[in-house]
Coordinates of C-alpha atoms in Angstrom, one line a residue:
Chain A
M159 CA 210.8 130.6 171.4
S160 CA 211.6 127.9 169.2
L161 CA 212.0 125.8 172.5
F162 CA 208.4 127.1 173.1
H163 CA 207.3 125.7 170.3
S164 CA 208.2 122.6 170.0
A165 CA 207.4 122.1 173.3
V166 CA 203.9 123.3 173.1
A167 CA 204.1 120.8 169.9
G168 CA 204.9 118.1 172.0
A169 CA 202.5 118.2 174.3
L170 CA 199.9 118.4 171.5
A171 CA 201.2 115.5 170.1
L172 CA 201.4 114.0 173.6
T173 CA 197.5 114.8 174.0
S174 CA 196.4 113.8 170.9
A175 CA 198.6 110.7 171.0
A176 CA 196.6 109.9 174.3
A177 CA 193.1 110.7 172.8
D178 CA 193.9 108.5 170.1
K179 CA 194.5 105.9 172.4
Q180 CA 191.3 106.9 174.2
T181 CA 189.2 106.0 171.4
V182 CA 190.9 102.4 170.9
A183 CA 187.9 100.0 172.7
P184 CA 189.5 98.9 175.8
P185 CA 189.0 95.0 176.2
P186 CA 185.7 94.0 176.6
P187 CA 184.1 93.0 180.3
P188 CA 184.5 90.1 181.7
Y189 CA 182.0 87.3 180.6
A190 CA 179.0 87.2 183.3
G191 CA 178.4 83.8 182.6
V192 CA 174.6 81.4 181.6
Y193 CA 172.0 83.8 182.7
Q194 CA 168.2 83.6 183.0
P195 CA 165.5 85.7 182.1
Q196 CA 164.3 87.5 185.4
G197 CA 160.6 89.2 185.3
V198 CA 157.1 88.8 183.4
D199 CA 158.3 90.5 180.2
E200 CA 161.9 89.0 179.8
I201 CA 160.7 85.5 181.2
G202 CA 157.6 86.0 178.4
M203 CA 159.7 87.0 175.4
W204 CA 161.7 83.9 175.9
R205 CA 159.6 82.0 175.9
E206 CA 158.7 83.2 172.6
D207 CA 161.7 83.3 171.6
D208 CA 162.2 79.7 172.2
E209 CA 159.4 78.9 170.4
S210 CA 160.8 80.7 167.2
E211 CA 164.1 78.5 167.5
R212 CA 162.1 75.3 167.6
K213 CA 160.3 76.5 164.3
L214 CA 163.4 77.8 163.0
A215 CA 165.6 74.5 163.8
A216 CA 163.0 72.7 161.0
S217 CA 162.9 75.0 158.6
A218 CA 163.8 73.3 155.7
L219 CA 165.9 76.6 154.5
V220 CA 168.6 76.0 157.3
I221 CA 172.1 74.9 155.7
R222 CA 172.8 71.8 157.9
D223 CA 176.4 71.8 156.1
E224 CA 178.5 70.8 159.2
K225 CA 182.2 71.8 157.5
L226 CA 180.4 75.4 157.0
N227 CA 178.4 75.5 160.4
A228 CA 181.5 74.0 162.2
Y229 CA 183.8 77.0 160.9
V230 CA 181.2 79.8 161.9
R231 CA 180.9 78.9 164.8
N232 CA 185.1 78.7 164.7
V233 CA 184.9 82.3 163.8
L234 CA 182.3 83.1 166.4
C235 CA 184.3 81.7 169.1
E236 CA 188.1 83.0 167.9
T237 CA 186.1 86.5 168.2
V238 CA 184.5 86.1 171.3
G239 CA 186.7 83.9 173.2
A240 CA 185.8 80.3 174.2
D241 CA 183.0 81.0 176.9
R242 CA 181.0 83.8 175.5
C243 CA 181.0 81.7 172.4
R244 CA 179.4 78.4 174.4
S245 CA 176.0 80.3 174.7
V246 CA 175.1 80.5 171.3
R247 CA 173.5 78.5 169.1
I248 CA 173.9 79.2 164.9
Y249 CA 171.8 79.2 161.6
I250 CA 172.7 79.6 158.7
M251 CA 170.2 80.5 156.9
R252 CA 169.4 79.9 152.9
E253 CA 168.1 83.7 152.2
P254 CA 169.6 86.1 149.7
T255 CA 169.4 88.8 151.3
I256 CA 172.3 90.6 153.9
N257 CA 171.1 90.4 157.5
A258 CA 172.5 88.7 160.5
S259 CA 170.8 88.8 163.9
M260 CA 170.7 87.7 167.3
S261 CA 167.5 87.4 169.3
P262 CA 168.0 87.2 173.4
N263 CA 168.0 83.4 173.7
G264 CA 171.1 82.8 172.5
T265 CA 170.1 82.0 168.8
L266 CA 172.3 83.5 165.9
R267 CA 170.9 83.8 162.8
I268 CA 173.0 84.8 159.6
F269 CA 172.0 85.2 155.9
S270 CA 173.8 83.3 153.5
G271 CA 174.0 86.4 151.0
F272 CA 175.8 88.1 153.6
L273 CA 178.3 85.4 153.8
L274 CA 178.2 85.9 150.0
R275 CA 179.2 89.2 150.9
L276 CA 182.2 89.1 153.0
R277 CA 185.3 88.8 152.2
N278 CA 187.7 87.4 154.7
E279 CA 187.3 86.0 158.5
A280 CA 187.8 89.4 160.3
E281 CA 185.2 91.0 158.4
L282 CA 182.8 87.2 159.3
G283 CA 183.9 88.2 163.0
A284 CA 183.1 91.6 163.0
I285 CA 179.5 91.0 162.1
L286 CA 179.2 88.3 164.3
G287 CA 180.7 90.0 167.0
H288 CA 178.6 92.8 166.6
E289 CA 175.2 90.4 167.0
F290 CA 177.3 89.2 169.9
G291 CA 177.4 92.8 171.4
H292 CA 173.7 93.4 171.2
Y293 CA 173.4 89.8 173.0
E294 CA 175.8 90.1 175.5
K295 CA 173.9 94.2 176.3
R296 CA 170.6 92.4 176.2
H297 CA 169.4 95.2 174.1
T298 CA 166.0 93.2 172.6
L299 CA 164.3 93.9 175.8
N300 CA 165.0 97.3 176.2
R301 CA 162.9 97.5 172.8
F302 CA 160.7 94.7 174.1
K303 CA 157.9 97.4 175.3
A304 CA 157.8 98.9 171.9
A305 CA 158.1 95.5 170.6
R306 CA 154.8 93.9 172.4
S307 CA 152.5 96.8 171.1
G308 CA 153.8 95.4 167.4
T309 CA 153.1 92.0 168.4
D310 CA 149.8 92.5 169.0
L311 CA 149.0 94.4 166.1
L312 CA 150.9 91.1 164.5
A313 CA 148.0 88.9 166.1
W314 CA 145.6 90.6 164.8
T315 CA 146.3 90.9 161.5
A316 CA 146.9 87.4 161.0
L317 CA 143.9 86.5 161.6
L318 CA 142.6 89.0 159.5
A319 CA 144.5 88.0 156.8
S320 CA 143.5 84.1 156.7
M321 CA 140.5 85.1 156.2
A322 CA 140.8 86.5 153.1
P323 CA 141.9 83.9 150.3
S324 CA 144.0 86.0 148.5
Y325 CA 147.4 85.4 147.8
D326 CA 147.9 89.7 147.9
A327 CA 146.8 89.5 151.4
R328 CA 148.7 86.6 152.4
R329 CA 152.2 88.0 150.8
S330 CA 151.0 91.6 152.7
Y331 CA 150.4 89.5 156.2
N332 CA 153.8 88.1 155.5
D333 CA 156.0 91.8 155.0
L334 CA 154.3 92.5 158.0
E335 CA 155.6 89.8 159.5
L336 CA 158.8 90.8 158.6
S337 CA 158.7 94.7 159.4
V338 CA 157.1 93.5 163.0
Y339 CA 159.6 91.1 163.5
G340 CA 162.3 93.3 161.9
S341 CA 161.6 96.2 164.6
L342 CA 161.4 93.8 166.8
Y343 CA 165.6 93.3 166.4
R344 CA 165.8 97.0 165.4
F345 CA 168.1 98.4 168.1
S346 CA 168.7 102.5 168.9
R347 CA 171.6 104.1 167.1
D348 CA 172.8 103.7 170.8
N349 CA 172.6 100.9 170.9
E350 CA 174.1 100.3 167.5
R351 CA 177.3 102.1 168.0
E352 CA 177.1 99.7 171.2
A353 CA 177.3 96.9 170.2
D354 CA 180.3 98.1 167.5
F355 CA 182.2 99.0 170.2
L356 CA 182.0 95.8 171.9
G357 CA 182.1 93.6 168.7
I358 CA 185.8 95.7 168.3
S359 CA 186.7 94.9 171.9
Y360 CA 186.6 91.4 171.0
L361 CA 187.7 91.9 167.9
N362 CA 191.0 94.0 169.4
R363 CA 191.7 90.6 171.9
S364 CA 191.6 88.0 169.5
L365 CA 194.3 87.3 166.6
L366 CA 192.0 88.4 163.5
R367 CA 192.1 91.7 162.5
P368 CA 189.9 94.6 163.6
Q369 CA 190.0 96.9 160.8
A370 CA 187.8 94.9 158.7
A371 CA 184.4 95.5 161.0
A372 CA 184.7 99.2 159.1
S373 CA 185.5 97.4 155.4
V374 CA 182.2 95.7 155.3
F375 CA 180.2 98.9 155.6
Q376 CA 182.8 100.3 153.1
G377 CA 181.7 97.6 150.7
L378 CA 178.0 97.1 151.2
M379 CA 177.5 101.2 150.7
G380 CA 179.5 100.7 147.5
E381 CA 177.5 97.6 146.6
F382 CA 174.1 99.8 147.5
E383 CA 175.3 102.7 145.3
A384 CA 175.7 100.1 142.1
S385 CA 172.6 98.9 142.4
A386 CA 171.1 101.8 142.5
R387 CA 173.6 103.2 139.1
A388 CA 171.9 99.8 137.1
K389 CA 168.6 100.8 138.3
G390 CA 169.1 104.5 137.3
L391 CA 167.8 105.5 140.5
K392 CA 169.4 109.0 142.0
K393 CA 170.0 107.3 145.5
P394 CA 170.2 103.9 146.9
N395 CA 167.4 103.2 149.3
F396 CA 169.4 101.4 152.2
S397 CA 166.2 101.3 154.6
K398 CA 165.5 98.5 152.3
I399 CA 167.9 96.0 153.6
A400 CA 167.2 95.3 157.8
F401 CA 170.1 95.8 158.3
A402 CA 171.5 98.7 157.3
A403 CA 167.9 100.4 157.9
S404 CA 168.5 101.5 161.4
H405 CA 172.1 101.6 161.7
P406 CA 174.0 104.4 162.1
P407 CA 174.8 106.7 159.0
D408 CA 177.5 104.7 156.9
A409 CA 180.8 107.4 156.8
E410 CA 180.3 108.1 160.4
R411 CA 180.3 104.5 161.2
A412 CA 183.2 103.9 158.9
A413 CA 184.8 106.3 160.7
Y414 CA 184.4 105.4 164.2
L415 CA 185.2 101.9 163.4
T416 CA 188.6 102.3 162.2
L417 CA 189.4 104.8 164.7
L418 CA 187.8 101.4 167.7
A419 CA 190.2 99.0 166.2
A420 CA 193.7 98.7 167.3
P421 CA 196.0 100.2 165.0
A422 CA 198.4 96.6 166.5
G423 CA 195.8 94.8 165.1
A424 CA 196.6 96.1 161.3
S425 CA 199.2 93.9 160.6
R426 CA 197.1 91.1 161.6
D427 CA 196.0 88.2 159.5
N428 CA 192.6 88.8 158.4
G429 CA 191.4 85.1 157.2
A430 CA 190.9 85.8 153.6
D431 CA 192.4 82.5 152.2
R432 CA 190.8 80.6 155.2
Y433 CA 187.6 81.8 154.7
R434 CA 187.4 81.7 150.5
G435 CA 188.4 77.6 150.9
A436 CA 185.4 77.0 153.9
L437 CA 183.2 79.3 151.2
A438 CA 184.5 77.5 148.5
P439 CA 181.4 74.7 148.2
W440 CA 179.1 77.1 148.5
L441 CA 180.0 80.0 146.4
P442 CA 178.5 78.6 142.8
A443 CA 175.4 78.2 145.0
F444 CA 175.1 81.3 146.9
L445 CA 175.8 83.3 143.5
S446 CA 173.3 81.5 141.5
D447 CA 171.0 82.8 144.0
Q448 CA 172.3 86.2 144.1
I449 CA 172.4 86.2 140.2
K450 CA 168.7 85.2 140.1
L451 CA 167.2 87.6 142.3
N452 CA 167.4 90.3 138.9
D453 CA 169.9 93.4 140.6
F454 CA 172.3 93.2 137.9
G455 CA 174.2 96.4 139.6
A456 CA 174.7 94.4 143.1
S457 CA 175.7 91.1 141.1
E458 CA 177.9 92.9 139.1
Y459 CA 179.5 94.7 142.4
I460 CA 179.8 91.0 144.0
I461 CA 181.3 89.4 141.5
N462 CA 183.8 91.9 141.3
S463 CA 185.0 92.2 144.1
L464 CA 185.0 89.0 144.5
A465 CA 187.0 88.8 142.1
A466 CA 189.9 91.2 143.5
S467 CA 191.8 88.7 144.8
G468 CA 192.0 87.1 141.0
W469 CA 189.6 85.6 139.1
T470 CA 188.7 82.2 139.3
P471 CA 186.1 79.8 136.8
T472 CA 183.4 79.9 139.4
L473 CA 183.7 84.0 139.1
W474 CA 183.6 84.0 135.6
M475 CA 180.5 81.7 134.9
A476 CA 178.8 83.6 137.4
R477 CA 179.4 86.7 135.2
G478 CA 179.0 84.7 132.8
D479 CA 175.0 84.1 133.5
L480 CA 174.5 87.1 134.5
Y481 CA 174.8 88.8 131.2
R482 CA 173.7 86.1 129.8
L483 CA 170.0 86.1 131.8
R484 CA 169.4 89.9 131.1
G485 CA 169.8 89.1 127.6
N486 CA 170.4 91.8 125.7
P487 CA 172.5 91.2 122.3
R488 CA 175.8 93.4 123.6
D489 CA 175.0 91.0 126.6
L490 CA 175.2 87.9 125.1
V491 CA 178.5 88.5 122.9
N492 CA 180.1 89.2 126.8
A493 CA 178.2 86.6 128.7
A494 CA 180.1 84.3 125.5
E495 CA 183.8 85.5 126.3
F496 CA 183.0 85.5 130.5
Y497 CA 182.2 81.7 129.7
E498 CA 185.2 81.0 127.5
A499 CA 187.4 82.5 129.9
A500 CA 185.8 80.0 132.6
V501 CA 186.7 77.0 130.4
Q502 CA 190.0 78.1 130.0
L503 CA 190.4 77.7 133.5
D504 CA 188.6 74.7 134.1
P505 CA 188.0 72.7 131.1
T506 CA 185.3 70.2 132.8
L507 CA 183.3 73.1 134.3
A508 CA 179.8 71.3 132.4
D509 CA 177.6 74.5 133.5
A510 CA 179.9 77.2 131.6
Y511 CA 180.0 75.4 128.4
R512 CA 176.0 74.6 128.4
G513 CA 176.2 78.8 129.1
L514 CA 178.7 79.1 126.4
G515 CA 176.4 77.3 124.0
L516 CA 173.3 78.4 124.5
S517 CA 174.9 82.2 124.1
L518 CA 176.7 81.3 121.0
I519 CA 173.7 79.9 119.6
K520 CA 172.0 83.3 120.0
T521 CA 175.0 85.4 119.0
G522 CA 174.3 83.6 115.1
R523 CA 177.4 81.3 115.9
P524 CA 175.2 77.9 116.0
S525 CA 178.4 75.1 115.3
D526 CA 180.3 76.2 117.5
G527 CA 177.2 76.4 120.2
Q528 CA 176.6 73.2 119.1
A529 CA 180.2 71.7 119.9
A530 CA 180.1 73.8 123.2
L531 CA 176.4 71.8 124.4
R532 CA 177.9 68.8 123.0
K533 CA 181.1 69.1 125.7
Y534 CA 177.9 69.7 128.0
L535 CA 176.5 66.9 127.8
E536 CA 180.0 64.6 127.8
L537 CA 180.9 66.4 131.1
K538 CA 177.6 65.9 132.7
P539 CA 175.8 62.7 130.9
D540 CA 172.9 63.0 133.4
A541 CA 171.6 66.9 133.3
A542 CA 168.7 67.4 134.3
D543 CA 167.9 69.4 130.2
R544 CA 169.7 66.5 128.7
A545 CA 167.2 65.0 126.7
F546 CA 166.1 68.8 125.8
I547 CA 169.6 69.8 124.6
Q548 CA 170.3 67.1 122.6
M549 CA 167.2 67.8 120.5
M550 CA 168.9 71.0 119.7
L551 CA 172.1 69.4 118.8
P552 CA 170.9 68.4 115.5
V553 CA 169.1 70.9 114.3
Q554 CA 170.8 74.4 113.1
G555 CA 169.5 77.4 114.0
V556 CA 167.2 78.3 117.3
G557 CA 166.3 75.1 119.2
Q558 CA 162.1 74.6 118.4
Chain B
M33 CA 158.7 98.6 154.9
R34 CA 156.8 100.3 157.5
K35 CA 154.6 102.2 154.4
S36 CA 153.8 98.6 153.3
S37 CA 152.7 97.5 156.6
L38 CA 150.2 100.2 157.3
F39 CA 149.4 99.8 153.9
A40 CA 148.7 96.1 154.7
L41 CA 146.7 96.9 157.6
G42 CA 144.1 99.5 155.7
L43 CA 144.0 97.0 152.3
I44 CA 143.3 93.3 154.6
P45 CA 139.5 94.8 155.7
A46 CA 138.8 96.2 152.0
L47 CA 140.2 93.0 150.6
L48 CA 137.3 90.9 152.8
L49 CA 134.7 93.2 151.7
A50 CA 136.2 93.0 148.1
V51 CA 136.2 89.2 148.0
T52 CA 132.9 89.2 149.8
A53 CA 131.5 91.3 146.8
D54 CA 132.9 90.3 144.2
A55 CA 133.5 86.3 143.5
H56 CA 135.2 84.2 142.0
K57 CA 134.4 82.2 139.1
L58 CA 133.3 78.5 138.6
R59 CA 134.5 76.6 135.3
T60 CA 132.6 73.6 135.4
S61 CA 133.5 70.8 133.9
G62 CA 133.6 70.5 130.0
V63 CA 132.6 73.6 129.4
S64 CA 135.8 75.2 126.4
V65 CA 136.7 78.1 128.3
A66 CA 139.2 81.2 127.4
V67 CA 141.7 81.8 129.7
A68 CA 144.3 84.6 130.3
D69 CA 142.5 87.1 127.8
S70 CA 144.1 85.3 125.4
G71 CA 143.4 82.6 122.2
V72 CA 144.0 79.8 124.5
R73 CA 141.2 77.9 125.4
V74 CA 141.2 75.1 127.3
T75 CA 138.4 72.5 128.6
P76 CA 138.5 71.6 132.3
T77 CA 138.0 67.9 132.9
R78 CA 136.2 68.9 136.5
D79 CA 135.4 71.9 138.6
W80 CA 137.9 74.8 138.8
N81 CA 138.3 77.5 140.6
R82 CA 139.5 80.8 138.6
L83 CA 140.8 83.6 140.5
D84 CA 139.7 87.7 140.2
V85 CA 143.0 88.1 141.6
K86 CA 145.2 88.4 138.1
P87 CA 148.8 88.1 138.6
G88 CA 149.6 89.9 135.2
K89 CA 148.2 91.3 132.6
K90 CA 148.3 88.2 130.8
A91 CA 148.4 85.7 133.2
E92 CA 145.7 83.8 135.3
T93 CA 145.1 81.8 138.1
W94 CA 143.0 78.6 138.8
T95 CA 142.9 76.8 142.2
L96 CA 140.7 74.0 143.6
D97 CA 141.8 74.5 147.4
G98 CA 143.4 77.9 147.3
T99 CA 146.3 78.8 145.5
Q100 CA 148.8 78.1 148.5
L101 CA 147.4 74.5 148.2
N102 CA 147.3 74.2 144.6
D103 CA 148.0 76.7 142.3
V104 CA 147.4 76.6 138.8
T105 CA 148.8 79.7 137.0
F106 CA 148.4 80.1 133.0
Y107 CA 150.4 83.0 130.9
G108 CA 148.4 83.4 127.7
G109 CA 151.6 84.9 125.2
I110 CA 153.6 86.6 126.8
E111 CA 155.4 89.4 124.3
P112 CA 159.1 89.7 124.3
G113 CA 160.8 92.6 126.8
N114 CA 157.8 91.6 129.7
P115 CA 157.9 90.2 132.8
L116 CA 155.6 87.1 133.4
V117 CA 154.1 88.9 136.1
K118 CA 152.8 92.2 137.2
E119 CA 156.3 94.4 138.9
R120 CA 155.9 95.3 142.0
S121 CA 158.0 98.3 141.0
K122 CA 159.3 98.6 138.0
K123 CA 162.0 100.7 138.5
R124 CA 162.9 99.3 141.8
E125 CA 162.6 95.8 142.2
P126 CA 162.7 95.0 138.1
L127 CA 161.4 91.2 137.1
P128 CA 163.5 89.6 135.0
K129 CA 161.6 90.1 131.0
F130 CA 161.2 87.3 128.2
T131 CA 163.6 88.4 125.3
A132 CA 162.9 87.4 121.6
A133 CA 166.5 85.7 122.2
T134 CA 165.1 83.5 125.7
L135 CA 165.3 80.1 123.9
V136 CA 163.0 77.5 124.8
V137 CA 165.5 75.4 126.9
E138 CA 165.9 78.4 128.8
V139 CA 162.2 79.5 129.9
P140 CA 162.6 77.1 133.4
E141 CA 165.4 79.6 134.1
L142 CA 162.9 82.3 133.6
L143 CA 160.5 80.9 135.9
E144 CA 163.2 80.5 138.7
S145 CA 164.2 83.8 138.3
T146 CA 160.7 85.3 138.1
Y147 CA 159.7 83.7 141.4
R148 CA 163.6 83.9 142.9
A149 CA 163.2 87.9 142.5
Y150 CA 159.5 88.3 143.0
K151 CA 159.5 86.2 146.5
G152 CA 162.6 86.5 147.9
L153 CA 164.0 83.0 147.7
A154 CA 166.9 81.3 147.9
A155 CA 165.5 77.7 148.0
F156 CA 164.4 77.0 144.2
T157 CA 165.6 74.3 142.2
V158 CA 164.6 73.3 138.3
E159 CA 164.3 69.0 138.2
S160 CA 163.6 68.4 134.9
T161 CA 163.7 69.8 131.6
A162 CA 162.5 67.7 128.4
P163 CA 161.1 68.3 125.0
A164 CA 157.5 67.7 125.2
K165 CA 154.0 68.6 123.4
F166 CA 152.3 72.1 124.1
L167 CA 149.2 73.6 122.8
G168 CA 150.1 71.6 119.5
Q169 CA 153.4 72.5 119.2
D170 CA 157.0 71.9 120.5
G171 CA 157.8 73.1 124.0
V172 CA 159.2 71.8 127.2
R173 CA 158.0 70.3 130.0
F174 CA 159.9 70.9 133.4
T175 CA 159.5 70.2 136.8
Y176 CA 160.8 72.0 140.1
F177 CA 160.5 72.4 143.5
F178 CA 161.1 75.6 145.9
T179 CA 160.3 76.7 149.5
D180 CA 158.4 79.6 150.1
D181 CA 158.4 82.3 153.2
D182 CA 156.4 79.7 154.9
Q183 CA 158.4 77.3 155.3
L184 CA 156.7 75.0 152.8
T185 CA 158.5 72.9 150.1
R186 CA 156.1 73.4 147.2
K187 CA 157.0 70.8 144.1
G188 CA 155.6 72.2 140.5
E189 CA 155.2 71.4 136.9
A190 CA 154.8 73.2 133.9
R191 CA 154.5 73.4 130.2
A192 CA 155.8 76.3 127.9
A193 CA 156.1 76.9 124.2
I194 CA 157.4 79.7 122.4
I195 CA 154.5 80.6 119.4
K196 CA 155.2 83.3 117.0
G197 CA 157.6 84.9 119.3
S198 CA 155.3 85.0 122.1
L199 CA 154.9 82.9 125.5
Y200 CA 153.1 80.1 126.2
M201 CA 153.2 78.8 129.5
V202 CA 150.8 76.6 131.8
T203 CA 152.3 76.4 135.5
F204 CA 151.1 74.1 139.0
D205 CA 152.2 74.5 142.5
A206 CA 151.3 72.8 145.6
P207 CA 153.0 71.5 148.7
R208 CA 154.7 68.4 148.6
L209 CA 153.8 66.6 150.6
H210 CA 150.0 65.1 149.4
Y211 CA 148.6 68.4 147.8
F212 CA 150.9 67.5 144.9
D213 CA 150.6 64.0 144.1
H214 CA 146.8 64.6 145.0
S215 CA 146.0 67.3 141.9
I216 CA 148.4 66.5 139.6
A217 CA 146.5 64.3 137.0
D218 CA 143.8 67.2 137.2
F219 CA 146.6 69.5 136.3
R220 CA 147.7 67.0 133.4
A221 CA 144.5 66.7 131.7
L222 CA 144.0 70.9 132.0
A223 CA 147.3 71.0 129.8
D224 CA 146.3 68.5 127.9
S225 CA 143.3 70.5 126.9
A226 CA 144.6 73.7 126.1
K227 CA 144.2 74.8 122.4
L228 CA 145.3 77.7 120.8
N229 CA 143.1 79.6 118.3

């Protein structure tokens, strides 16, 4: 009896192990090579896409930093393999929101807001791999019929909007443009699952940790919830974020992404140090873009999650800016404390002295504040607001 | 997003009608006029158009060729606790507020943060900040540039002062290419003529 039991248990263990094995994503299919559009619909779509890429390439919002671009490209190549990677042009956009997309002709857009939120190379690989999955499976073509009626709508609205000489009408048009283009790249849930599946296949085969795919979504969910909490909302508005709107429910997604990842990959490097190093020159700018969006909950969440691997002067200063800009009396006391932490770690961080000085002046410590502002001007003699700060120095109290 | 696009579809023909029915006002050269429902009066040195669409309760927009090409916005006495322009949603998309603790030197940051949050921009740089008189008081004069969602880089110049706890400001935004330089002198003359009763 006991023998039978253990045999049944053994068999069960075997089948469940087999089932587990089956859920791990298989290696990606061999790459089909360069693809050319076929049929009227697809040829037309590619032509529009080429035009849109031409505009994009000239855009003032594209970050042209060679090193950062080379790094992101390298991560894509590491993830999907050198042969696939050749068909892609990457554009890093200076946009503080969370988005990444890939269009049918091989244009990959990734927003700086997304780069700010990722914590390591494996997470970046997961996002790039996912987008590449849409591209390889040519999901956009499947959506094209629906989208075509959408772009007709857009053409008519553009005409009407250009006739209405008011800012609001133009803004509505811009919103509409975003939402129609959004639907062009908004895939069905099945498409998303397929892209997730393929994305993990690439990661399983790469040197990066495939489990990172699940952690990206856990991180984003945490941030949306923190943002909603700080605004006093009952629940986060996931549909506001284009990337999250059409994707499978995130708890479900995090669960199956975990299952798809090859268990052996869990011990692989996630490249957190390399990622931090590559992003370091841009981190202060990306953080400042985020903080000035006035979304306190989300910014605080991002700063704290970046600080999980240790507080740096940049992070302390960002937190000081966040609190100083909200500007409640209690915030200013906290801000001064954060700036002090920043300058203790890096006594050459000029902008932290500026924030510290202004916060101290506002919390009734003008002489300490002026000392900090003096230090700011000493460290940054060509500061944009030098003349103004100098005027504040000899005067006690508020600088008017 | 979908809701707003449906709204926009209905809105645009309605706006077209509204625009023809209720025209903007001409502000004639040499005639002193109150702006932004405040005690501020200006005397333009050339003709301007005052738009009927107001960005905020205490704000008013003037233009020469349309706001995309030159946009002068007056902010007349923003009180502590209020944003510069009307919030689209107080709860979901709050804008930064002018507070009693805001220093004049922080006004450029307030404008920057308002533009970024309102328009979802990332590319905004304050170029210079210097002390200057505005409305006869000690204030700030600053310049900035930003890239809007129409991919055009615009340059801006502003003057501001905090008077009796309220913020007074006038801004000028125009495309960096040609339009800014073309009309900056008209803007400066207009800003110089501003007086607070």
